[in-house]
PDB file of C-alpha atoms in Angstrom:
ATOM      1  CA  MET I   1      10.108 -25.581  16.809  1.00  0.00           C
ATOM      2  CA  VAL I   2       6.609 -25.660  15.294  1.00  0.00           C
ATOM      3  CA  LEU I   3       6.140 -21.918  15.757  1.00  0.00           C
ATOM      4  CA  THR I   4       9.499 -21.198  14.114  1.00  0.00           C
ATOM      5  CA  SER I   5       8.602 -23.445  11.176  1.00  0.00           C
ATOM      6  CA  LEU I   6       5.244 -21.702  10.714  1.00  0.00           C
ATOM      7  CA  ILE I   7       6.844 -18.255  10.871  1.00  0.00           C
ATOM      8  CA  LEU I   8       9.491 -19.287   8.333  1.00  0.00           C
ATOM      9  CA  LEU I   9       6.854 -20.764   6.004  1.00  0.00           C
ATOM     10  CA  ALA I  10       4.821 -17.535   6.226  1.00  0.00           C
ATOM     11  CA  ALA I  11       7.990 -15.526   5.545  1.00  0.00           C
ATOM     12  CA  VAL I  12       8.817 -17.605   2.459  1.00  0.00           C
ATOM     13  CA  ARG I  13       5.268 -17.142   1.176  1.00  0.00           C
ATOM     14  CA  SER I  14       5.425 -13.393   1.789  1.00  0.00           C
ATOM     15  CA  ASP I  15       8.875 -13.128   0.178  1.00  0.00           C
ATOM     16  CA  MET I  16       7.781 -15.032  -2.922  1.00  0.00           C
ATOM     17  CA  LEU I  17       4.509 -13.134  -3.376  1.00  0.00           C
ATOM     18  CA  CYS I  18       5.441  -9.601  -2.283  1.00  0.00           C
ATOM     19  CA  GLU I  19       9.264  -9.719  -2.380  1.00  0.00           C
ATOM     20  CA  LYS I  20       9.221  -8.528   1.222  1.00  0.00           C
ATOM     21  CA  ILE I  21       9.078 -10.163   4.634  1.00  0.00           C
ATOM     22  CA  SER I  22       6.492  -8.457   6.816  1.00  0.00           C
ATOM     23  CA  ASN I  23       7.789  -6.587   9.859  1.00  0.00           C
ATOM     24  CA  ARG I  24       4.621  -7.699  11.679  1.00  0.00           C
ATOM     25  CA  LEU I  25       5.653 -11.302  11.164  1.00  0.00           C
ATOM     26  CA  ILE I  26       9.154 -10.529  12.441  1.00  0.00           C
ATOM     27  CA  ALA I  27       7.725  -8.680  15.461  1.00  0.00           C
ATOM     28  CA  PHE I  28       5.384 -11.590  16.195  1.00  0.00           C
ATOM     29  CA  GLY I  29       8.324 -14.015  16.117  1.00  0.00           C
ATOM     30  CA  LEU I  30      10.518 -11.856  18.342  1.00  0.00           C
ATOM     31  CA  LEU I  31       7.728 -11.142  20.837  1.00  0.00           C
ATOM     32  CA  SER I  32       6.839 -14.845  20.935  1.00  0.00           C
ATOM     33  CA  GLY I  33      10.441 -15.734  21.731  1.00  0.00           C
ATOM     34  CA  ILE I  34      10.693 -13.072  24.427  1.00  0.00           C
ATOM     35  CA  GLY I  35       7.321 -14.141  25.847  1.00  0.00           C
ATOM     36  CA  TYR I  36       8.465 -17.754  25.933  1.00  0.00           C
ATOM     37  CA  HIS I  37      11.557 -16.762  27.902  1.00  0.00           C
ATOM     38  CA  ILE I  38       9.486 -14.682  30.349  1.00  0.00           C
ATOM     39  CA  CYS I  39       6.694 -17.212  30.910  1.00  0.00           C
ATOM     40  CA  VAL I  40       8.425 -20.586  30.602  1.00  0.00           C
ATOM     41  CA  LEU I  41      12.138 -20.233  31.143  1.00  0.00           C
ATOM     42  CA  GLN I  42      11.825 -17.235  33.489  1.00  0.00           C
ATOM     43  CA  THR I  43      15.433 -16.292  34.365  1.00  0.00           C
ATOM     44  CA  THR I  44      17.450 -18.921  32.478  1.00  0.00           C
ATOM     45  CA  GLY I  45      18.644 -18.497  28.928  1.00  0.00           C
ATOM     46  CA  TRP I  46      18.317 -14.705  28.626  1.00  0.00           C
ATOM     47  CA  MET I  47      21.919 -14.160  27.600  1.00  0.00           C
ATOM     48  CA  ASP I  48      21.720 -16.886  24.941  1.00  0.00           C
ATOM     49  CA  MET I  49      18.525 -15.368  23.550  1.00  0.00           C
ATOM     50  CA  ILE I  50      20.040 -11.883  23.341  1.00  0.00           C
ATOM     51  CA  VAL I  51      23.226 -13.179  21.693  1.00  0.00           C
ATOM     52  CA  ALA I  52      21.162 -15.288  19.272  1.00  0.00           C
ATOM     53  CA  MET I  53      19.108 -12.238  18.257  1.00  0.00           C
ATOM     54  CA  ILE I  54      22.096  -9.914  17.775  1.00  0.00           C
ATOM     55  CA  LEU I  55      24.553 -12.386  16.218  1.00  0.00           C
ATOM     56  CA  PRO I  56      22.831 -12.537  12.779  1.00  0.00           C
ATOM     57  CA  VAL I  57      22.877  -8.744  12.525  1.00  0.00           C
ATOM     58  CA  MET I  58      26.588  -8.611  13.360  1.00  0.00           C
ATOM     59  CA  VAL I  59      27.539 -11.490  11.046  1.00  0.00           C
ATOM     60  CA  CYS I  60      25.380 -10.466   8.067  1.00  0.00           C
ATOM     61  CA  TRP I  61      25.869  -6.694   8.269  1.00  0.00           C
ATOM     62  CA  VAL I  62      28.487  -6.596   5.498  1.00  0.00           C
ATOM     63  CA  LEU I  63      26.287  -8.710   3.208  1.00  0.00           C
ATOM     64  CA  PHE I  64      23.438  -6.283   3.859  1.00  0.00           C
ATOM     65  CA  ARG I  65      25.644  -3.240   3.200  1.00  0.00           C
ATOM     66  CA  ILE I  66      26.629  -4.516  -0.243  1.00  0.00           C
ATOM     67  CA  ARG I  67      22.998  -5.482  -0.905  1.00  0.00           C
ATOM     68  CA  ALA I  68      23.810  -9.165  -1.207  1.00  0.00           C
ATOM     69  CA  LEU I  69      21.299  -9.969   1.547  1.00  0.00           C
ATOM     70  CA  GLY I  70      18.081  -8.239   2.498  1.00  0.00           C
ATOM     71  CA  ALA I  71      17.156  -6.830   5.886  1.00  0.00           C
ATOM     72  CA  GLY I  72      14.158  -9.153   6.122  1.00  0.00           C
ATOM     73  CA  ASP I  73      16.397 -12.195   5.809  1.00  0.00           C
ATOM     74  CA  ILE I  74      18.646 -10.959   8.606  1.00  0.00           C
ATOM     75  CA  LYS I  75      15.643 -10.230  10.813  1.00  0.00           C
ATOM     76  CA  LEU I  76      14.371 -13.729  10.023  1.00  0.00           C
ATOM     77  CA  PHE I  77      17.649 -15.152  11.335  1.00  0.00           C
ATOM     78  CA  SER I  78      17.123 -13.086  14.496  1.00  0.00           C
ATOM     79  CA  VAL I  79      13.667 -14.628  14.950  1.00  0.00           C
ATOM     80  CA  VAL I  80      15.168 -18.109  14.608  1.00  0.00           C
ATOM     81  CA  GLY I  81      17.759 -17.164  17.221  1.00  0.00           C
ATOM     82  CA  CYS I  82      15.225 -15.656  19.604  1.00  0.00           C
ATOM     83  CA  LEU I  83      13.016 -18.736  19.484  1.00  0.00           C
ATOM     84  CA  ASN I  84      15.730 -21.421  19.345  1.00  0.00           C
ATOM     85  CA  GLY I  85      19.053 -20.136  20.673  1.00  0.00           C
ATOM     86  CA  THR I  86      22.577 -19.527  19.442  1.00  0.00           C
ATOM     87  CA  GLU I  87      23.473 -23.036  18.303  1.00  0.00           C
ATOM     88  CA  THR I  88      20.386 -23.310  16.104  1.00  0.00           C
ATOM     89  CA  VAL I  89      20.789 -19.862  14.553  1.00  0.00           C
ATOM     90  CA  VAL I  90      24.464 -20.491  13.735  1.00  0.00           C
ATOM     91  CA  ASN I  91      23.621 -23.847  12.141  1.00  0.00           C
ATOM     92  CA  THR I  92      20.696 -22.259  10.273  1.00  0.00           C
ATOM     93  CA  MET I  93      22.869 -19.430   8.938  1.00  0.00           C
ATOM     94  CA  ILE I  94      25.602 -21.796   7.760  1.00  0.00           C
ATOM     95  CA  GLY I  95      23.055 -24.154   6.201  1.00  0.00           C
ATOM     96  CA  ALA I  96      21.214 -21.315   4.461  1.00  0.00           C
ATOM     97  CA  ILE I  97      24.413 -19.877   3.006  1.00  0.00           C
ATOM     98  CA  VAL I  98      25.553 -23.297   1.742  1.00  0.00           C
ATOM     99  CA  ILE I  99      22.123 -24.032   0.234  1.00  0.00           C
ATOM    100  CA  ALA I 100      21.877 -20.599  -1.425  1.00  0.00           C
ATOM    101  CA  ALA I 101      25.439 -20.843  -2.769  1.00  0.00           C
ATOM    102  CA  GLY I 102      24.757 -24.295  -4.214  1.00  0.00           C
ATOM    103  CA  TYR I 103      21.527 -23.146  -5.820  1.00  0.00           C
ATOM    104  CA  ALA I 104      23.184 -20.021  -7.238  1.00  0.00           C
ATOM    105  CA  PHE I 105      26.076 -22.043  -8.661  1.00  0.00           C
ATOM    106  CA  PHE I 106      23.782 -24.502 -10.456  1.00  0.00           C
ATOM    107  CA  TYR I 107      21.544 -21.664 -11.652  1.00  0.00           C
ATOM    108  CA  LEU I 108      24.521 -19.804 -13.134  1.00  0.00           C
ATOM    109  CA  VAL I 109      25.890 -22.936 -14.794  1.00  0.00           C
ATOM    110  CA  LYS I 110      22.468 -23.871 -16.194  1.00  0.00           C
ATOM    111  CA  ASN I 111      21.942 -20.380 -17.633  1.00  0.00           C
ATOM    112  CA  ARG I 112      25.546 -20.081 -18.826  1.00  0.00           C
ATOM    113  CA  GLN I 113      26.200 -17.017 -16.671  1.00  0.00           C
ATOM    114  CA  LEU I 114      28.951 -18.355 -14.422  1.00  0.00           C
ATOM    115  CA  PHE I 115      31.784 -16.551 -16.218  1.00  0.00           C
ATOM    116  CA  SER I 116      29.911 -13.230 -16.332  1.00  0.00           C
ATOM    117  CA  ALA I 117      29.003 -13.551 -12.630  1.00  0.00           C
ATOM    118  CA  PHE I 118      32.648 -14.037 -11.641  1.00  0.00           C
ATOM    119  CA  SER I 119      33.654 -11.235 -13.982  1.00  0.00           C
ATOM    120  CA  ASP I 120      31.134  -8.931 -12.251  1.00  0.00           C
ATOM    121  CA  LEU I 121      32.433 -10.042  -8.848  1.00  0.00           C
ATOM    122  CA  PHE I 122      36.049  -9.286  -9.719  1.00  0.00           C
ATOM    123  CA  TYR I 123      35.065  -5.911 -11.190  1.00  0.00           C
ATOM    124  CA  TYR I 124      33.138  -5.116  -7.988  1.00  0.00           C
ATOM    125  CA  ALA I 125      36.115  -6.143  -5.815  1.00  0.00           C
ATOM    126  CA  GLU I 126      38.460  -3.987  -7.880  1.00  0.00           C
ATOM    127  CA  CYS I 127      36.145  -0.954  -7.674  1.00  0.00           C
ATOM    128  CA  THR I 128      35.610  -1.435  -3.931  1.00  0.00           C
ATOM    129  CA  LEU I 129      39.351  -1.634  -3.309  1.00  0.00           C
ATOM    130  CA  THR I 130      40.121   1.438  -5.396  1.00  0.00           C
ATOM    131  CA  GLN I 131      37.302   3.491  -3.826  1.00  0.00           C
ATOM    132  CA  LYS I 132      38.131   2.143  -0.333  1.00  0.00           C
ATOM    133  CA  ARG I 133      34.473   1.781   0.650  1.00  0.00           C
ATOM    134  CA  LEU I 134      31.695  -0.801   0.407  1.00  0.00           C
ATOM    135  CA  CYS I 135      29.435  -0.249  -2.560  1.00  0.00           C
ATOM    136  CA  SER I 136      26.270  -1.980  -3.675  1.00  0.00           C
ATOM    137  CA  TYR I 137      27.208  -5.116  -5.576  1.00  0.00           C
ATOM    138  CA  ARG I 138      24.075  -4.843  -7.701  1.00  0.00           C
ATOM    139  CA  SER I 139      25.241  -1.603  -9.288  1.00  0.00           C
ATOM    140  CA  TYR I 140      28.358  -3.370 -10.618  1.00  0.00           C
ATOM    141  CA  ALA I 141      26.670  -6.509 -11.929  1.00  0.00           C
ATOM    142  CA  ALA I 142      26.065  -6.546 -15.659  1.00  0.00           C
ATOM    143  CA  VAL I 143      22.995  -8.740 -15.183  1.00  0.00           C
ATOM    144  CA  VAL I 144      20.976  -8.305 -12.016  1.00  0.00           C
ATOM    145  CA  ARG I 145      20.677 -11.752 -10.494  1.00  0.00           C
ATOM    146  CA  LYS I 146      18.045 -11.677  -7.790  1.00  0.00           C
ATOM    147  CA  MET I 147      17.345 -14.655  -5.593  1.00  0.00           C
ATOM    148  CA  HIS I 148      14.914 -15.110  -2.730  1.00  0.00           C
ATOM    149  CA  PHE I 149      16.965 -16.092   0.321  1.00  0.00           C
ATOM    150  CA  SER I 150      14.097 -16.987   2.686  1.00  0.00           C
ATOM    151  CA  PRO I 151      13.639 -20.524   1.248  1.00  0.00           C
ATOM    152  CA  ALA I 152      17.319 -21.171   2.014  1.00  0.00           C
ATOM    153  CA  VAL I 153      16.723 -19.944   5.597  1.00  0.00           C
ATOM    154  CA  LEU I 154      13.800 -22.375   5.906  1.00  0.00           C
ATOM    155  CA  LEU I 155      15.840 -25.293   4.534  1.00  0.00           C
ATOM    156  CA  GLY I 156      18.810 -24.327   6.714  1.00  0.00           C
ATOM    157  CA  TYR I 157      16.528 -24.369   9.754  1.00  0.00           C
ATOM    158  CA  PHE I 158      15.165 -27.806   8.868  1.00  0.00           C
ATOM    159  CA  GLY I 159      18.744 -29.017   8.418  1.00  0.00           C
ATOM    160  CA  SER I 160      19.571 -27.614  11.840  1.00  0.00           C
ATOM    161  CA  LEU I 161      16.626 -29.527  13.333  1.00  0.00           C
ATOM    162  CA  MET I 162      17.908 -32.729  11.770  1.00  0.00           C
ATOM    163  CA  GLY I 163      21.258 -32.232  13.458  1.00  0.00           C
ATOM    164  CA  VAL I 164      23.182 -31.151  10.388  1.00  0.00           C
ATOM    165  CA  GLY I 165      25.327 -28.235  11.424  1.00  0.00           C
ATOM    166  CA  LEU I 166      28.622 -26.800  12.478  1.00  0.00           C
ATOM    167  CA  TRP I 167      28.575 -28.370  15.946  1.00  0.00           C
ATOM    168  CA  THR I 168      28.083 -31.919  14.556  1.00  0.00           C
ATOM    169  CA  LEU I 169      30.852 -31.408  12.018  1.00  0.00           C
ATOM    170  CA  ILE I 170      33.317 -30.154  14.636  1.00  0.00           C
ATOM    171  CA  GLY I 171      32.354 -32.528  17.446  1.00  0.00           C
TER     172      GLY I 171
END
């Protein structure tokens, strides 16, 4: 929990300063999670760890392909999964997406860009359907709207720690 928080804080700092999340930081997080499973848990929890590392890649692949989400953010979700398990990574992903969507909505309203953003989205959807392939969303947007996603991952993780997540809403 503490290690994950420190890794996420370092990732947010790196993302804000360099606009990139270091692969060394990702490797450190993944190796720490694997080491924890080898040294502490030994044979239990391996399947959950593997699923929790692969699940973010499978779920976020389409968002990455259209350049709506960066590879570093997806790898960051994998680190959260490796260190904390499937339930935490699912709750973190849902929380991060909700937080980022809320922030983006208020940002667009505040800057009076909501209509143009939806117009760009519909134009992108139309072009994607006519070309029958995924294209980069950024190439269709009239105004490039770039947002750092790592702070939303951090806040989603903290929300997951506080018990706010999919499993509490369903159960």
